[in-house]
């Protein structure tokens, strides 16, 4: 599955994350590390390797005529790090049109300059049952991180990677907030999972 990375071009990602200079990458996401959040991405690992490779000139500017064949017949993940809403929608449209499918998530739906077209490609990230149900009421599919003791809503399924071991490549359910299919929830995971439990645990444990 093709991974895409959203990074500042002038600051190493772990430096930007620690100093709170990652707003252009992660927007107002409450899980940013500089906010004491629980983001599972370890910025000094994958993101840093990609950043340094970019600085060495290993990433050419995308040209559909030259690089399009690398995407044809493959799945793509929008934002292995970073919020896809930080990228103009037309950029994603041109790339996704070459692929067989995609996954993506955005926390930026409340941003005053949010481009709603991104909902064709990204699930709405929700942090609480109440928030998820509010978006679902308006016809948007959500992706909700939850604690293990939090129940699923009637229109949610637990991420298939947990229930069946199926990969995102084989599943593809998280393909946008608009369209058919259930919303998805996943149990909190990653190095900073305790931060999430501390902040949202009691709220998530309330029945939905």
PDB file of C-alpha atoms in Angstrom:
ATOM      1  CA  UNK A   1       0.000   0.000   0.000  1.00  0.00           C
ATOM      2  CA  UNK A   2       1.486   3.334  -1.048  1.00  0.00           C
ATOM      3  CA  UNK A   3       2.173   5.623   1.919  1.00  0.00           C
ATOM      4  CA  UNK A   4       2.080   9.419   1.631  1.00  0.00           C
ATOM      5  CA  UNK A   5       3.756  11.748   4.097  1.00  0.00           C
ATOM      6  CA  UNK A   6       2.818  15.349   4.871  1.00  0.00           C
ATOM      7  CA  UNK A   7       5.848  17.208   6.194  1.00  0.00           C
ATOM      8  CA  UNK A   8       7.265  20.675   6.539  1.00  0.00           C
ATOM      9  CA  UNK A   9      10.135  21.123   4.099  1.00  0.00           C
ATOM     10  CA  UNK A  10      12.231  23.264   6.433  1.00  0.00           C
ATOM     11  CA  UNK A  11      12.103  21.604   9.854  1.00  0.00           C
ATOM     12  CA  UNK A  12      12.743  18.008  10.842  1.00  0.00           C
ATOM     13  CA  UNK A  13       9.405  16.474  11.892  1.00  0.00           C
ATOM     14  CA  UNK A  14      10.417  15.529  15.427  1.00  0.00           C
ATOM     15  CA  UNK A  15      11.664  19.090  16.015  1.00  0.00           C
ATOM     16  CA  UNK A  16       8.452  20.570  14.615  1.00  0.00           C
ATOM     17  CA  UNK A  17       6.337  18.216  16.690  1.00  0.00           C
ATOM     18  CA  UNK A  18       8.124  18.962  19.961  1.00  0.00           C
ATOM     19  CA  UNK A  19       8.136  22.732  19.410  1.00  0.00           C
ATOM     20  CA  UNK A  20       4.525  22.965  18.230  1.00  0.00           C
ATOM     21  CA  UNK A  21       5.602  23.960  14.728  1.00  0.00           C
ATOM     22  CA  UNK A  22       3.528  21.239  13.069  1.00  0.00           C
ATOM     23  CA  UNK A  23       0.289  23.185  12.628  1.00  0.00           C
ATOM     24  CA  UNK A  24       0.694  23.187   8.842  1.00  0.00           C
ATOM     25  CA  UNK A  25       0.985  19.394   8.986  1.00  0.00           C
ATOM     26  CA  UNK A  26      -1.503  18.366  11.656  1.00  0.00           C
ATOM     27  CA  UNK A  27      -3.761  21.396  11.922  1.00  0.00           C
ATOM     28  CA  UNK A  28      -5.721  21.601  15.161  1.00  0.00           C
ATOM     29  CA  UNK A  29      -5.540  17.886  15.920  1.00  0.00           C
ATOM     30  CA  UNK A  30      -5.784  17.441  19.708  1.00  0.00           C
ATOM     31  CA  UNK A  31      -3.418  14.466  19.552  1.00  0.00           C
ATOM     32  CA  UNK A  32      -0.341  16.485  18.571  1.00  0.00           C
ATOM     33  CA  UNK A  33       2.568  15.678  20.871  1.00  0.00           C
ATOM     34  CA  UNK A  34       3.173  19.355  21.624  1.00  0.00           C
ATOM     35  CA  UNK A  35      -0.317  19.432  23.132  1.00  0.00           C
ATOM     36  CA  UNK A  36       0.370  16.378  25.272  1.00  0.00           C
ATOM     37  CA  UNK A  37      -1.611  14.280  22.821  1.00  0.00           C
ATOM     38  CA  UNK A  38      -1.595  10.577  22.062  1.00  0.00           C
ATOM     39  CA  UNK A  39      -0.668  10.416  18.364  1.00  0.00           C
ATOM     40  CA  UNK A  40       0.795   7.000  17.650  1.00  0.00           C
ATOM     41  CA  UNK A  41       3.221   8.299  14.995  1.00  0.00           C
ATOM     42  CA  UNK A  42       6.821   8.365  16.243  1.00  0.00           C
ATOM     43  CA  UNK A  43       8.158  11.353  14.330  1.00  0.00           C
ATOM     44  CA  UNK A  44      11.850  10.546  14.741  1.00  0.00           C
ATOM     45  CA  UNK A  45      11.329   7.232  12.962  1.00  0.00           C
ATOM     46  CA  UNK A  46       9.400   7.015   9.667  1.00  0.00           C
ATOM     47  CA  UNK A  47       8.701  10.734   9.189  1.00  0.00           C
ATOM     48  CA  UNK A  48      12.322  11.692   9.890  1.00  0.00           C
ATOM     49  CA  UNK A  49      13.645   9.073   7.470  1.00  0.00           C
ATOM     50  CA  UNK A  50      11.330  10.385   4.747  1.00  0.00           C
ATOM     51  CA  UNK A  51      12.261  14.011   5.511  1.00  0.00           C
ATOM     52  CA  UNK A  52      15.998  13.346   5.292  1.00  0.00           C
ATOM     53  CA  UNK A  53      15.554  11.375   2.111  1.00  0.00           C
ATOM     54  CA  UNK A  54      13.614  14.318   0.665  1.00  0.00           C
ATOM     55  CA  UNK A  55      16.374  16.730   1.678  1.00  0.00           C
ATOM     56  CA  UNK A  56      18.897  14.503  -0.103  1.00  0.00           C
ATOM     57  CA  UNK A  57      16.889  14.925  -3.296  1.00  0.00           C
ATOM     58  CA  UNK A  58      15.560  11.381  -3.442  1.00  0.00           C
ATOM     59  CA  UNK A  59      11.951  12.444  -4.077  1.00  0.00           C
ATOM     60  CA  UNK A  60      11.338  13.897  -7.549  1.00  0.00           C
ATOM     61  CA  UNK A  61       8.390  16.194  -8.184  1.00  0.00           C
ATOM     62  CA  UNK A  62       5.411  14.059  -9.157  1.00  0.00           C
ATOM     63  CA  UNK A  63       4.705  13.901 -12.869  1.00  0.00           C
ATOM     64  CA  UNK A  64       1.714  11.716 -13.894  1.00  0.00           C
ATOM     65  CA  UNK A  65       3.323  10.939 -17.229  1.00  0.00           C
ATOM     66  CA  UNK A  66       6.476   9.647 -15.561  1.00  0.00           C
ATOM     67  CA  UNK A  67       5.285   8.312 -12.237  1.00  0.00           C
ATOM     68  CA  UNK A  68       1.638   7.434 -12.870  1.00  0.00           C
ATOM     69  CA  UNK A  69       2.415   3.788 -13.517  1.00  0.00           C
ATOM     70  CA  UNK A  70       3.768   3.463  -9.967  1.00  0.00           C
ATOM     71  CA  UNK A  71       0.251   4.143  -8.644  1.00  0.00           C
ATOM     72  CA  UNK A  72      -1.842   2.237 -11.173  1.00  0.00           C
ATOM     73  CA  UNK A  73      -3.552  -0.815  -9.711  1.00  0.00           C
ATOM     74  CA  UNK A  74      -2.439  -0.064  -6.151  1.00  0.00           C
ATOM     75  CA  UNK A  75      -4.022   1.198  -2.927  1.00  0.00           C
ATOM     76  CA  UNK A  76      -2.854   4.439  -1.342  1.00  0.00           C
ATOM     77  CA  UNK A  77      -2.937   5.790   2.197  1.00  0.00           C
ATOM     78  CA  UNK A  78      -3.476   9.533   2.399  1.00  0.00           C
ATOM     79  CA  UNK A  79      -1.365  10.741   5.292  1.00  0.00           C
ATOM     80  CA  UNK A  80       0.777   8.053   6.896  1.00  0.00           C
ATOM     81  CA  UNK A  81       1.753  11.132   8.875  1.00  0.00           C
ATOM     82  CA  UNK A  82      -0.059  14.453   8.763  1.00  0.00           C
ATOM     83  CA  UNK A  83      -3.668  15.373   8.078  1.00  0.00           C
ATOM     84  CA  UNK A  84      -4.738  15.010   4.418  1.00  0.00           C
ATOM     85  CA  UNK A  85      -6.701  18.264   4.723  1.00  0.00           C
ATOM     86  CA  UNK A  86      -3.333  20.049   4.832  1.00  0.00           C
ATOM     87  CA  UNK A  87      -2.960  19.232   1.121  1.00  0.00           C
ATOM     88  CA  UNK A  88      -5.092  20.797  -1.635  1.00  0.00           C
ATOM     89  CA  UNK A  89      -7.873  18.390  -2.577  1.00  0.00           C
ATOM     90  CA  UNK A  90      -6.979  18.578  -6.253  1.00  0.00           C
ATOM     91  CA  UNK A  91      -3.598  17.023  -5.439  1.00  0.00           C
ATOM     92  CA  UNK A  92      -5.281  14.022  -3.868  1.00  0.00           C
ATOM     93  CA  UNK A  93      -7.821  13.794  -6.690  1.00  0.00           C
ATOM     94  CA  UNK A  94      -5.092  13.522  -9.311  1.00  0.00           C
ATOM     95  CA  UNK A  95      -3.310  10.765  -7.417  1.00  0.00           C
ATOM     96  CA  UNK A  96      -6.355   8.801  -6.219  1.00  0.00           C
ATOM     97  CA  UNK A  97      -7.692   8.707  -9.793  1.00  0.00           C
ATOM     98  CA  UNK A  98      -4.756   6.461 -10.671  1.00  0.00           C
ATOM     99  CA  UNK A  99      -5.262   3.971  -7.859  1.00  0.00           C
ATOM    100  CA  UNK A 100      -7.693   1.161  -7.109  1.00  0.00           C
ATOM    101  CA  UNK A 101      -8.605   2.595  -3.698  1.00  0.00           C
ATOM    102  CA  UNK A 102      -7.512   4.682  -0.756  1.00  0.00           C
ATOM    103  CA  UNK A 103      -7.785   5.282   2.973  1.00  0.00           C
ATOM    104  CA  UNK A 104      -7.621   8.560   4.862  1.00  0.00           C
ATOM    105  CA  UNK A 105      -8.671  10.395   8.024  1.00  0.00           C
ATOM    106  CA  UNK A 106      -9.097  14.064   8.880  1.00  0.00           C
ATOM    107  CA  UNK A 107      -9.447  15.936  12.162  1.00  0.00           C
ATOM    108  CA  UNK A 108      -9.963  19.303  10.473  1.00  0.00           C
ATOM    109  CA  UNK A 109     -13.695  19.402   9.743  1.00  0.00           C
ATOM    110  CA  UNK A 110     -14.129  22.256  12.217  1.00  0.00           C
ATOM    111  CA  UNK A 111     -11.422  24.420  10.627  1.00  0.00           C
ATOM    112  CA  UNK A 112     -12.829  27.665   9.106  1.00  0.00           C
ATOM    113  CA  UNK A 113     -11.047  26.974   5.805  1.00  0.00           C
ATOM    114  CA  UNK A 114     -11.926  23.276   5.657  1.00  0.00           C
ATOM    115  CA  UNK A 115     -12.559  22.058   2.105  1.00  0.00           C
ATOM    116  CA  UNK A 116     -15.490  19.658   2.399  1.00  0.00           C
ATOM    117  CA  UNK A 117     -14.442  17.882  -0.796  1.00  0.00           C
ATOM    118  CA  UNK A 118     -11.860  16.035   1.296  1.00  0.00           C
ATOM    119  CA  UNK A 119     -14.740  14.061   2.797  1.00  0.00           C
ATOM    120  CA  UNK A 120     -14.918  12.127  -0.473  1.00  0.00           C
ATOM    121  CA  UNK A 121     -11.527  10.679   0.460  1.00  0.00           C
ATOM    122  CA  UNK A 122     -11.263  10.802   4.249  1.00  0.00           C
ATOM    123  CA  UNK A 123     -13.172   9.532   7.234  1.00  0.00           C
ATOM    124  CA  UNK A 124     -13.961  12.100   9.933  1.00  0.00           C
ATOM    125  CA  UNK A 125     -11.748  11.432  12.950  1.00  0.00           C
ATOM    126  CA  UNK A 126     -13.794  11.437  16.160  1.00  0.00           C
ATOM    127  CA  UNK A 127     -12.518  11.353  19.721  1.00  0.00           C
ATOM    128  CA  UNK A 128     -15.689  10.609  21.661  1.00  0.00           C
ATOM    129  CA  UNK A 129     -18.925   8.660  21.112  1.00  0.00           C
ATOM    130  CA  UNK A 130     -20.901  11.925  21.231  1.00  0.00           C
ATOM    131  CA  UNK A 131     -18.708  13.513  18.574  1.00  0.00           C
ATOM    132  CA  UNK A 132     -18.911  10.472  16.327  1.00  0.00           C
ATOM    133  CA  UNK A 133     -22.703  10.234  16.591  1.00  0.00           C
ATOM    134  CA  UNK A 134     -23.063  13.935  15.774  1.00  0.00           C
ATOM    135  CA  UNK A 135     -21.155  13.486  12.516  1.00  0.00           C
ATOM    136  CA  UNK A 136     -22.981  10.272  11.703  1.00  0.00           C
ATOM    137  CA  UNK A 137     -26.294  12.079  12.207  1.00  0.00           C
ATOM    138  CA  UNK A 138     -25.253  14.391   9.374  1.00  0.00           C
ATOM    139  CA  UNK A 139     -24.449  11.456   7.120  1.00  0.00           C
ATOM    140  CA  UNK A 140     -20.698  11.375   7.621  1.00  0.00           C
ATOM    141  CA  UNK A 141     -18.774   8.195   8.254  1.00  0.00           C
ATOM    142  CA  UNK A 142     -16.371   8.400  11.178  1.00  0.00           C
ATOM    143  CA  UNK A 143     -13.256   6.722  12.453  1.00  0.00           C
ATOM    144  CA  UNK A 144     -13.225   6.697  16.238  1.00  0.00           C
ATOM    145  CA  UNK A 145     -10.413   5.774  18.584  1.00  0.00           C
ATOM    146  CA  UNK A 146     -11.877   4.239  21.725  1.00  0.00           C
ATOM    147  CA  UNK A 147     -10.890   2.590  24.959  1.00  0.00           C
ATOM    148  CA  UNK A 148     -11.330  -1.159  25.176  1.00  0.00           C
ATOM    149  CA  UNK A 149     -14.245  -0.823  27.592  1.00  0.00           C
ATOM    150  CA  UNK A 150     -16.124   1.545  25.292  1.00  0.00           C
ATOM    151  CA  UNK A 151     -18.983  -0.126  23.376  1.00  0.00           C
ATOM    152  CA  UNK A 152     -19.561   0.266  19.667  1.00  0.00           C
ATOM    153  CA  UNK A 153     -22.449   2.331  18.371  1.00  0.00           C
ATOM    154  CA  UNK A 154     -25.115   0.544  16.327  1.00  0.00           C
ATOM    155  CA  UNK A 155     -23.634   1.787  13.053  1.00  0.00           C
ATOM    156  CA  UNK A 156     -19.990   1.125  13.940  1.00  0.00           C
ATOM    157  CA  UNK A 157     -17.730  -1.859  13.359  1.00  0.00           C
ATOM    158  CA  UNK A 158     -14.468  -2.588  15.112  1.00  0.00           C
ATOM    159  CA  UNK A 159     -11.475  -2.208  12.805  1.00  0.00           C
ATOM    160  CA  UNK A 160     -11.047  -5.516  10.992  1.00  0.00           C
ATOM    161  CA  UNK A 161      -7.337  -5.545  11.781  1.00  0.00           C
ATOM    162  CA  UNK A 162      -8.360  -6.280  15.369  1.00  0.00           C
ATOM    163  CA  UNK A 163     -11.189  -8.713  14.730  1.00  0.00           C
ATOM    164  CA  UNK A 164      -9.792 -10.688  11.785  1.00  0.00           C
ATOM    165  CA  UNK A 165      -6.207  -9.545  11.312  1.00  0.00           C
ATOM    166  CA  UNK A 166      -7.012  -8.267   7.836  1.00  0.00           C
ATOM    167  CA  UNK A 167      -4.751  -5.457   6.604  1.00  0.00           C
ATOM    168  CA  UNK A 168      -5.796  -1.989   5.445  1.00  0.00           C
ATOM    169  CA  UNK A 169      -4.602  -3.011   1.992  1.00  0.00           C
ATOM    170  CA  UNK A 170      -7.085  -5.873   1.865  1.00  0.00           C
ATOM    171  CA  UNK A 171      -9.898  -4.047   3.676  1.00  0.00           C
ATOM    172  CA  UNK A 172     -10.156  -0.504   2.329  1.00  0.00           C
ATOM    173  CA  UNK A 173     -13.235   0.295   4.430  1.00  0.00           C
ATOM    174  CA  UNK A 174     -11.865   3.683   5.565  1.00  0.00           C
ATOM    175  CA  UNK A 175     -12.275   5.255   2.149  1.00  0.00           C
ATOM    176  CA  UNK A 176     -14.150   8.454   2.958  1.00  0.00           C
ATOM    177  CA  UNK A 177     -16.870  10.082   5.026  1.00  0.00           C
ATOM    178  CA  UNK A 178     -19.296  10.145   2.111  1.00  0.00           C
ATOM    179  CA  UNK A 179     -20.629   6.942   0.641  1.00  0.00           C
ATOM    180  CA  UNK A 180     -21.866   3.576   1.790  1.00  0.00           C
ATOM    181  CA  UNK A 181     -20.534   1.488   4.625  1.00  0.00           C
ATOM    182  CA  UNK A 182     -20.394   1.640   8.397  1.00  0.00           C
ATOM    183  CA  UNK A 183     -18.295   3.896  10.564  1.00  0.00           C
ATOM    184  CA  UNK A 184     -15.206   2.345  12.115  1.00  0.00           C
ATOM    185  CA  UNK A 185     -13.765   2.296  15.624  1.00  0.00           C
ATOM    186  CA  UNK A 186     -10.416   1.041  16.864  1.00  0.00           C
ATOM    187  CA  UNK A 187      -9.044   0.454  20.330  1.00  0.00           C
ATOM    188  CA  UNK A 188      -6.424   3.006  21.316  1.00  0.00           C
ATOM    189  CA  UNK A 189      -2.880   1.857  20.640  1.00  0.00           C
ATOM    190  CA  UNK A 190       0.658   3.136  20.332  1.00  0.00           C
ATOM    191  CA  UNK A 191       3.385   4.477  22.596  1.00  0.00           C
ATOM    192  CA  UNK A 192       1.246   7.339  23.922  1.00  0.00           C
ATOM    193  CA  UNK A 193      -2.000   5.410  24.393  1.00  0.00           C
ATOM    194  CA  UNK A 194      -2.071   6.205  28.131  1.00  0.00           C
ATOM    195  CA  UNK A 195      -2.414   9.898  27.303  1.00  0.00           C
ATOM    196  CA  UNK A 196      -5.586   9.146  25.379  1.00  0.00           C
ATOM    197  CA  UNK A 197      -7.022   7.007  28.165  1.00  0.00           C
ATOM    198  CA  UNK A 198      -6.239   9.739  30.681  1.00  0.00           C
ATOM    199  CA  UNK A 199      -7.996  12.424  28.627  1.00  0.00           C
ATOM    200  CA  UNK A 200     -10.876  10.527  27.031  1.00  0.00           C
ATOM    201  CA  UNK A 201     -11.194   7.279  28.957  1.00  0.00           C
ATOM    202  CA  UNK A 202     -14.161   8.184  31.144  1.00  0.00           C
ATOM    203  CA  UNK A 203     -16.064   9.821  28.271  1.00  0.00           C
ATOM    204  CA  UNK A 204     -15.479   6.862  25.978  1.00  0.00           C
ATOM    205  CA  UNK A 205     -16.608   4.376  28.608  1.00  0.00           C
ATOM    206  CA  UNK A 206     -20.091   5.900  28.625  1.00  0.00           C
ATOM    207  CA  UNK A 207     -22.518   3.767  26.615  1.00  0.00           C
ATOM    208  CA  UNK A 208     -23.322   5.155  23.179  1.00  0.00           C
TER     209      UNK A 208
END
